[in-house]
mmCIF file of C-alpha atoms and ligand atoms in Angstrom:
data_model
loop_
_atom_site.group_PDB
_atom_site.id
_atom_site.type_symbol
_atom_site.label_atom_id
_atom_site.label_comp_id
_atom_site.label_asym_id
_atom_site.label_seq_id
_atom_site.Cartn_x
_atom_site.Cartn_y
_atom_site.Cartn_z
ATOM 1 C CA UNK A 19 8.691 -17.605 -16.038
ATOM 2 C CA UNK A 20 9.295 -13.908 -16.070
ATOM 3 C CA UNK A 21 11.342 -12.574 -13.496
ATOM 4 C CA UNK A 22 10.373 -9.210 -11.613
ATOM 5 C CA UNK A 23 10.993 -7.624 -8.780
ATOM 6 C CA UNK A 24 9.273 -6.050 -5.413
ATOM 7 C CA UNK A 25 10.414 -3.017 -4.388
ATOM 8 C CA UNK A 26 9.902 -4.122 -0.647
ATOM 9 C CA UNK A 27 11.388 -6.551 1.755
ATOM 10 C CA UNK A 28 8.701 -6.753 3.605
ATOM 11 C CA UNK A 29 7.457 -10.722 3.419
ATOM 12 C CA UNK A 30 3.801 -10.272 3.722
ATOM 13 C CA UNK A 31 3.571 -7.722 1.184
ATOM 14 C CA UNK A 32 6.070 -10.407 -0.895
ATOM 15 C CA UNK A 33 3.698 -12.458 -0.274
ATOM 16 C CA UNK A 34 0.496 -11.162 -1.437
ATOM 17 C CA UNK A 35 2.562 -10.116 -4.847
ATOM 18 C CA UNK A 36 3.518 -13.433 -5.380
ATOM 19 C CA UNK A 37 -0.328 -15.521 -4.705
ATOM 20 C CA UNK A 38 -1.710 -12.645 -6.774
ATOM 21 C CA UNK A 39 0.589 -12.508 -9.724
ATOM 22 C CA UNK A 40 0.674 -15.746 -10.579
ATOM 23 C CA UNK A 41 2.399 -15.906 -14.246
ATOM 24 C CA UNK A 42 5.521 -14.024 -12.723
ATOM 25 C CA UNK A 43 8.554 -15.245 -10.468
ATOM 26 C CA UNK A 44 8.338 -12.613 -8.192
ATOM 27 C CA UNK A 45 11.820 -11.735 -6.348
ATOM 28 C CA UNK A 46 13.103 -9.199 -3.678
ATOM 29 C CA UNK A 47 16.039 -7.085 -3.731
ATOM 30 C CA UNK A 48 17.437 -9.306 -0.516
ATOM 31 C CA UNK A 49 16.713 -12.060 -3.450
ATOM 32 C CA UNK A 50 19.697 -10.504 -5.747
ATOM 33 C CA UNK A 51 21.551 -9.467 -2.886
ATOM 34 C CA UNK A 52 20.611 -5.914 -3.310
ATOM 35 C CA UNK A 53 20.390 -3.247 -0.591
ATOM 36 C CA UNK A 54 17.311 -1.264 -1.528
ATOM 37 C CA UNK A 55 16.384 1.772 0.197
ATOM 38 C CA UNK A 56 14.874 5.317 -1.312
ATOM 39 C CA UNK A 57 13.190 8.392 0.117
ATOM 40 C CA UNK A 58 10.144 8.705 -0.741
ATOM 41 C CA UNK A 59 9.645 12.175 -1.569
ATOM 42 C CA UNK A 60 6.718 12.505 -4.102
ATOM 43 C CA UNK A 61 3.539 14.110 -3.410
ATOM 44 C CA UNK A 62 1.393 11.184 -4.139
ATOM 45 C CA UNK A 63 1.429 8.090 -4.217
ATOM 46 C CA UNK A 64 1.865 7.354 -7.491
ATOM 47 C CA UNK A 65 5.066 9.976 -7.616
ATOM 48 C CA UNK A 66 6.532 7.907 -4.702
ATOM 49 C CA UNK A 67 5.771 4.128 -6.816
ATOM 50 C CA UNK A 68 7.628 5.783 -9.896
ATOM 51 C CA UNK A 69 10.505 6.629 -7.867
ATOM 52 C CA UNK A 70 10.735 3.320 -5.615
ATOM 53 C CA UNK A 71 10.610 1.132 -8.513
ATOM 54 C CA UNK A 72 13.149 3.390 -11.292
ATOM 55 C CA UNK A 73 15.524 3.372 -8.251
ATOM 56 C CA UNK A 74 15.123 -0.344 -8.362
ATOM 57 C CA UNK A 75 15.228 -1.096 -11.744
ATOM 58 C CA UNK A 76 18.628 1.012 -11.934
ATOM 59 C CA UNK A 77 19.769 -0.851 -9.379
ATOM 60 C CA UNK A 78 18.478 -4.805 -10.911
ATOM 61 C CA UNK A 79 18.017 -3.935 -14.475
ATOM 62 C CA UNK A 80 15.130 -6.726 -14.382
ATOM 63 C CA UNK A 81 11.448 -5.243 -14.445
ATOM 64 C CA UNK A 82 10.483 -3.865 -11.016
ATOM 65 C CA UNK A 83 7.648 -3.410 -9.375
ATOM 66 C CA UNK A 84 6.600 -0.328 -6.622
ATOM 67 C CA UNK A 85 3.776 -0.220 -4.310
ATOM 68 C CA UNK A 86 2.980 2.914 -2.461
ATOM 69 C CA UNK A 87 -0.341 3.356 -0.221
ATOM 70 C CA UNK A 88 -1.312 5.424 2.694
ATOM 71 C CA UNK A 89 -5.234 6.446 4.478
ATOM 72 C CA UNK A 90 -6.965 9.215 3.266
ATOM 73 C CA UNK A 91 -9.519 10.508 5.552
ATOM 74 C CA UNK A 92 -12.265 13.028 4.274
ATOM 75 C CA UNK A 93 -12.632 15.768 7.079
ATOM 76 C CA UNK A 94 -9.243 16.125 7.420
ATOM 77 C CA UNK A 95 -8.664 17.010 3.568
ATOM 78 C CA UNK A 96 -7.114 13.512 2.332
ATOM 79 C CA UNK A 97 -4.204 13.746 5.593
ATOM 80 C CA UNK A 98 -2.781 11.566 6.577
ATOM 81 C CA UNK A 99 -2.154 10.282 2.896
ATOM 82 C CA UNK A 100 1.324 9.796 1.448
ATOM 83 C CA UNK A 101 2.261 10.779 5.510
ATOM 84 C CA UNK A 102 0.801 7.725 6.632
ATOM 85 C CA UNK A 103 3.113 6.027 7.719
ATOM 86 C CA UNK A 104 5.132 9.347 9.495
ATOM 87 C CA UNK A 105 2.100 10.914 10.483
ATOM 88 C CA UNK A 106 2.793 11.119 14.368
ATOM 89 C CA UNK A 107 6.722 10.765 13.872
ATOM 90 C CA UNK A 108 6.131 7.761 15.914
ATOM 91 C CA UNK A 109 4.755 4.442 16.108
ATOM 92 C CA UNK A 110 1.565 3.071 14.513
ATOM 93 C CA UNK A 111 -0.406 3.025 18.046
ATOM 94 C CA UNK A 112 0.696 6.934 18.309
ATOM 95 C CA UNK A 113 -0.230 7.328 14.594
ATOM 96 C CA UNK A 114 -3.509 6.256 15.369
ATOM 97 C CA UNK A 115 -3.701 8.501 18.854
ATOM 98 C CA UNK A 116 -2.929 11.170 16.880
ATOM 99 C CA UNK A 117 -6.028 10.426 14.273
ATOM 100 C CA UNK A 118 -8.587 9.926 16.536
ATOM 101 C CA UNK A 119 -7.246 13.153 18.566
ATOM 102 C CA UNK A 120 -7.379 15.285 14.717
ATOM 103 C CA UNK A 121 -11.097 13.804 14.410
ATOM 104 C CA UNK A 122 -12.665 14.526 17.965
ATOM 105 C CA UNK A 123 -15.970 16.153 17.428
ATOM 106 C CA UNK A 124 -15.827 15.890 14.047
ATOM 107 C CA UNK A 125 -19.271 13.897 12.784
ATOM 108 C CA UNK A 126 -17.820 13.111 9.372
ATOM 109 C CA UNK A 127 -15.525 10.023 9.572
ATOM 110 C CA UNK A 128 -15.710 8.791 5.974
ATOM 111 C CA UNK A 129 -11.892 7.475 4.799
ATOM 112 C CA UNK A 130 -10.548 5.265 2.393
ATOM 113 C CA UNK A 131 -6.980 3.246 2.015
ATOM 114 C CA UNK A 132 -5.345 3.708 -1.736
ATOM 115 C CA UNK A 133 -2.900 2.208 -3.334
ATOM 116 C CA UNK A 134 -0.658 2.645 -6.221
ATOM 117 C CA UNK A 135 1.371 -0.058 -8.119
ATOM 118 C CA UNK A 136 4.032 0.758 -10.625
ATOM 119 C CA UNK A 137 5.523 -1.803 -12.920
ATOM 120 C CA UNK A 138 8.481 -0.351 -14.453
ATOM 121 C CA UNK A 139 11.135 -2.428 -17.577
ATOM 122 C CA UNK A 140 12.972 0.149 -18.666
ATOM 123 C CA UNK A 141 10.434 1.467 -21.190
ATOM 124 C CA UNK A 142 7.232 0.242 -20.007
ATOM 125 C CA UNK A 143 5.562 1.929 -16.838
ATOM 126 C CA UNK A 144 2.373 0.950 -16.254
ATOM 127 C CA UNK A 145 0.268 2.316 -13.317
ATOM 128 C CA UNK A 146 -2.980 0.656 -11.398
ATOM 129 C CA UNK A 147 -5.009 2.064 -8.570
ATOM 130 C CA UNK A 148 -7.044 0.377 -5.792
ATOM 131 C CA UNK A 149 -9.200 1.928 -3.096
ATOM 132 C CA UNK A 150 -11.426 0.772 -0.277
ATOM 133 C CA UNK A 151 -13.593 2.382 1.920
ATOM 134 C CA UNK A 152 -15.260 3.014 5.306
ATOM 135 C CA UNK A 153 -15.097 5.132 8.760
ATOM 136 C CA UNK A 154 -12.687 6.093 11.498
ATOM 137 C CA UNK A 155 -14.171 4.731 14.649
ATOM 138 C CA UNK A 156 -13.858 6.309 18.192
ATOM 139 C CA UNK A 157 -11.564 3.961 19.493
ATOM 140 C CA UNK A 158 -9.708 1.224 18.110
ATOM 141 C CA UNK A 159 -10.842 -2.595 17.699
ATOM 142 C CA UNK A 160 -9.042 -5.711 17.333
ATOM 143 C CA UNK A 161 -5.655 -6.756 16.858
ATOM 144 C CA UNK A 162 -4.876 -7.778 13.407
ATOM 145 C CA UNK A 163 -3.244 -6.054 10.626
ATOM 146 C CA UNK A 164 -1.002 -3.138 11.411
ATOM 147 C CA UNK A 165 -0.985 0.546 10.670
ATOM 148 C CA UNK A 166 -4.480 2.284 11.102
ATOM 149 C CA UNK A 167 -6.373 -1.632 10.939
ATOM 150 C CA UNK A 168 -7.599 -1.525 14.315
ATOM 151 C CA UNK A 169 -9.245 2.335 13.402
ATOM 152 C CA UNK A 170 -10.622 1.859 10.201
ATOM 153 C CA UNK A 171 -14.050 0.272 10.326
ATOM 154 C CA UNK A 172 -14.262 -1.632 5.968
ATOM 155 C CA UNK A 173 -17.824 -0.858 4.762
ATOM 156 C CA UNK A 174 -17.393 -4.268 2.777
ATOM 157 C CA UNK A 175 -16.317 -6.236 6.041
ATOM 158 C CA UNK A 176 -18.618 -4.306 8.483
ATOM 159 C CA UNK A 177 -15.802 -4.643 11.005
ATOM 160 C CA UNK A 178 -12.319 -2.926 11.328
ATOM 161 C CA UNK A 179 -9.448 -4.054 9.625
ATOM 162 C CA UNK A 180 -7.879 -4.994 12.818
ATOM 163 C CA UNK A 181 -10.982 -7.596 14.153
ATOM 164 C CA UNK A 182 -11.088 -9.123 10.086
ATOM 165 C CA UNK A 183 -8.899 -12.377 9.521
ATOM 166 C CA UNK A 184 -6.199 -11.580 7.077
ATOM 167 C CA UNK A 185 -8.021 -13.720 4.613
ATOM 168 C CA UNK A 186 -11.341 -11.415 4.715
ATOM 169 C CA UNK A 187 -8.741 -7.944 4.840
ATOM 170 C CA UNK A 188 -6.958 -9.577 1.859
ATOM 171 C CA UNK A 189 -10.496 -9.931 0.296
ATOM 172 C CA UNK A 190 -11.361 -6.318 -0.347
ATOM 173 C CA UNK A 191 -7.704 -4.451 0.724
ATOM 174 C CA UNK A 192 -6.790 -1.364 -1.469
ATOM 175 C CA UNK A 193 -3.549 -3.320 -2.075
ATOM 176 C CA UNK A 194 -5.464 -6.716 -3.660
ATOM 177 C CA UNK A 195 -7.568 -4.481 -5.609
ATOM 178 C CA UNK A 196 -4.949 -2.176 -7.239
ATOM 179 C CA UNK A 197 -2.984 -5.688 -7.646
ATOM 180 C CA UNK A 198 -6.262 -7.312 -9.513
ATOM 181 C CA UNK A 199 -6.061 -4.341 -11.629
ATOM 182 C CA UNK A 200 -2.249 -4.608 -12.203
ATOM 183 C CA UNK A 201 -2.432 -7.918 -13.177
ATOM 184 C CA UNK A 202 -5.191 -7.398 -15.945
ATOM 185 C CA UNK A 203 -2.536 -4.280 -17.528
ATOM 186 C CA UNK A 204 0.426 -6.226 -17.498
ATOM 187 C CA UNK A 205 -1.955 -9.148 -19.355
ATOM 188 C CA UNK A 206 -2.696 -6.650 -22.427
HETATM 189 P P1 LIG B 314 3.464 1.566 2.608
HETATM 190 O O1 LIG B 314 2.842 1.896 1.302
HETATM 191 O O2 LIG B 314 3.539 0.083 2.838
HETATM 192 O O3 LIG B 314 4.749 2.288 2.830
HETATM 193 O O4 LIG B 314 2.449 2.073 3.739
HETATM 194 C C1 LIG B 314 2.408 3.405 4.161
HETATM 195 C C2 LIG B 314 1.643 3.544 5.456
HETATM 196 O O5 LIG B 314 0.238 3.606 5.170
HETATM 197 C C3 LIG B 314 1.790 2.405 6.434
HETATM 198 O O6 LIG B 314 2.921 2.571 7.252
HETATM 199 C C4 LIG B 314 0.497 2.514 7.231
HETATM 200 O O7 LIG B 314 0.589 3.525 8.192
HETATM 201 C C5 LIG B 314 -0.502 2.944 6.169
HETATM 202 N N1 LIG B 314 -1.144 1.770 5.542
HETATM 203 C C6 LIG B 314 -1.019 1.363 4.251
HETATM 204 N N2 LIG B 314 -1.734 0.244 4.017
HETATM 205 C C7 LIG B 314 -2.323 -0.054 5.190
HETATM 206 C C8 LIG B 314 -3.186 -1.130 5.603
HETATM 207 O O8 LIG B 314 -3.549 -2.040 4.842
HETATM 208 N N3 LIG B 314 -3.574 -1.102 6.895
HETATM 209 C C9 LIG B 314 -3.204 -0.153 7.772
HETATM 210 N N4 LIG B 314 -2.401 0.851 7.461
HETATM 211 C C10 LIG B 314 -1.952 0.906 6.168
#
């Protein structure tokens, strides 16, 4: 089987990489006993996959694989985005403080999660997108997930991220989708 590798130690993400792409062995860097850790500074989030997973592959020399995603919310021009995840400078319940604080009074709530996944061998890099889509709601709801899930109310679910099951989140997530999509590229 073809070996590749997640730029990510993070198990669940592992995880999700590994039921999704099933023709691959998919390993960590902690797999080859390699310490992996970049800045992300690109301006997207497909800049910051292309870094995260050259780094890697310079590191592995196997084919790597990136994943970089954030929540883009409409009224406040795409913010928090590529920031996501340093948006308050401090955890993801202030994170999420600090969001519904930005959209008080605000009527238009409309956001989406994206995602980015890079595959990168060397000489291939191949790029694939997912997205998916709903509100900010006034307060948070539920305890599942992490980051903004207990905020961001899925149009597809009709509940937040944070009251779905991980199976129903997994269902429609930006990152399933852009790994769907991913997996059909790598195919051709
Ligand atoms: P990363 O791409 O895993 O580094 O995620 C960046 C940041 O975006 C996270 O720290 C979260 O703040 C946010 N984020 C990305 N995906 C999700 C999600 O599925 N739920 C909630 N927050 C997310």
């Amino acid at each position: 089987m073809k070996r590749i590798v997640l730029a990510s130690g993070n198990a669940g993400k592992l995880a999700e990489f590994r039921a999704m792409l099933k023709g691959y062995e998919v390993l960590s860097p902690k797999d080859l006993n390699i310490e992996f850790d970049v800045e992300e500074t690109g301006s997207t989030f497909y800049e910051n996959a292309v870094i995260k997973a050259k780094a890697l592959y310079e590191l592995c020399g196997l084919p790597t694989l990136a994943d970089d995603s954030g929540l883009c919310v409409d009224a406040l021009n795409g913010a928090p985005g590529v920031f996501s995840a340093r948006y308050s400078g401090g955890s993801d319940a202030d994170n999420n403080a600090k969001l519904l604080r930005e959209l008080s009074g605000k009527t238009d709530r409309s956001a989406h999660f994206a995602c980015c996944i890079v595959y990168y061998d060397g000489e291939r890099t191949v790029e694939a997108t997912g997205a998916t889509y709903g509100r900010i709601t006034e307060k948070a709801d539920g305890v599942g997930g992490f980051g903004y899930d207990p905020v961001f109310f899925s149009d597809d679910l009709g509940k937040t991220f944070g009251a779905a099951t991980e199976a129903e989140k997994n269902s429609v997530s930006h990152r399933a989708r852009a790994l769907v999509a991913l997996d059909a590229k790598l195919e051709m």
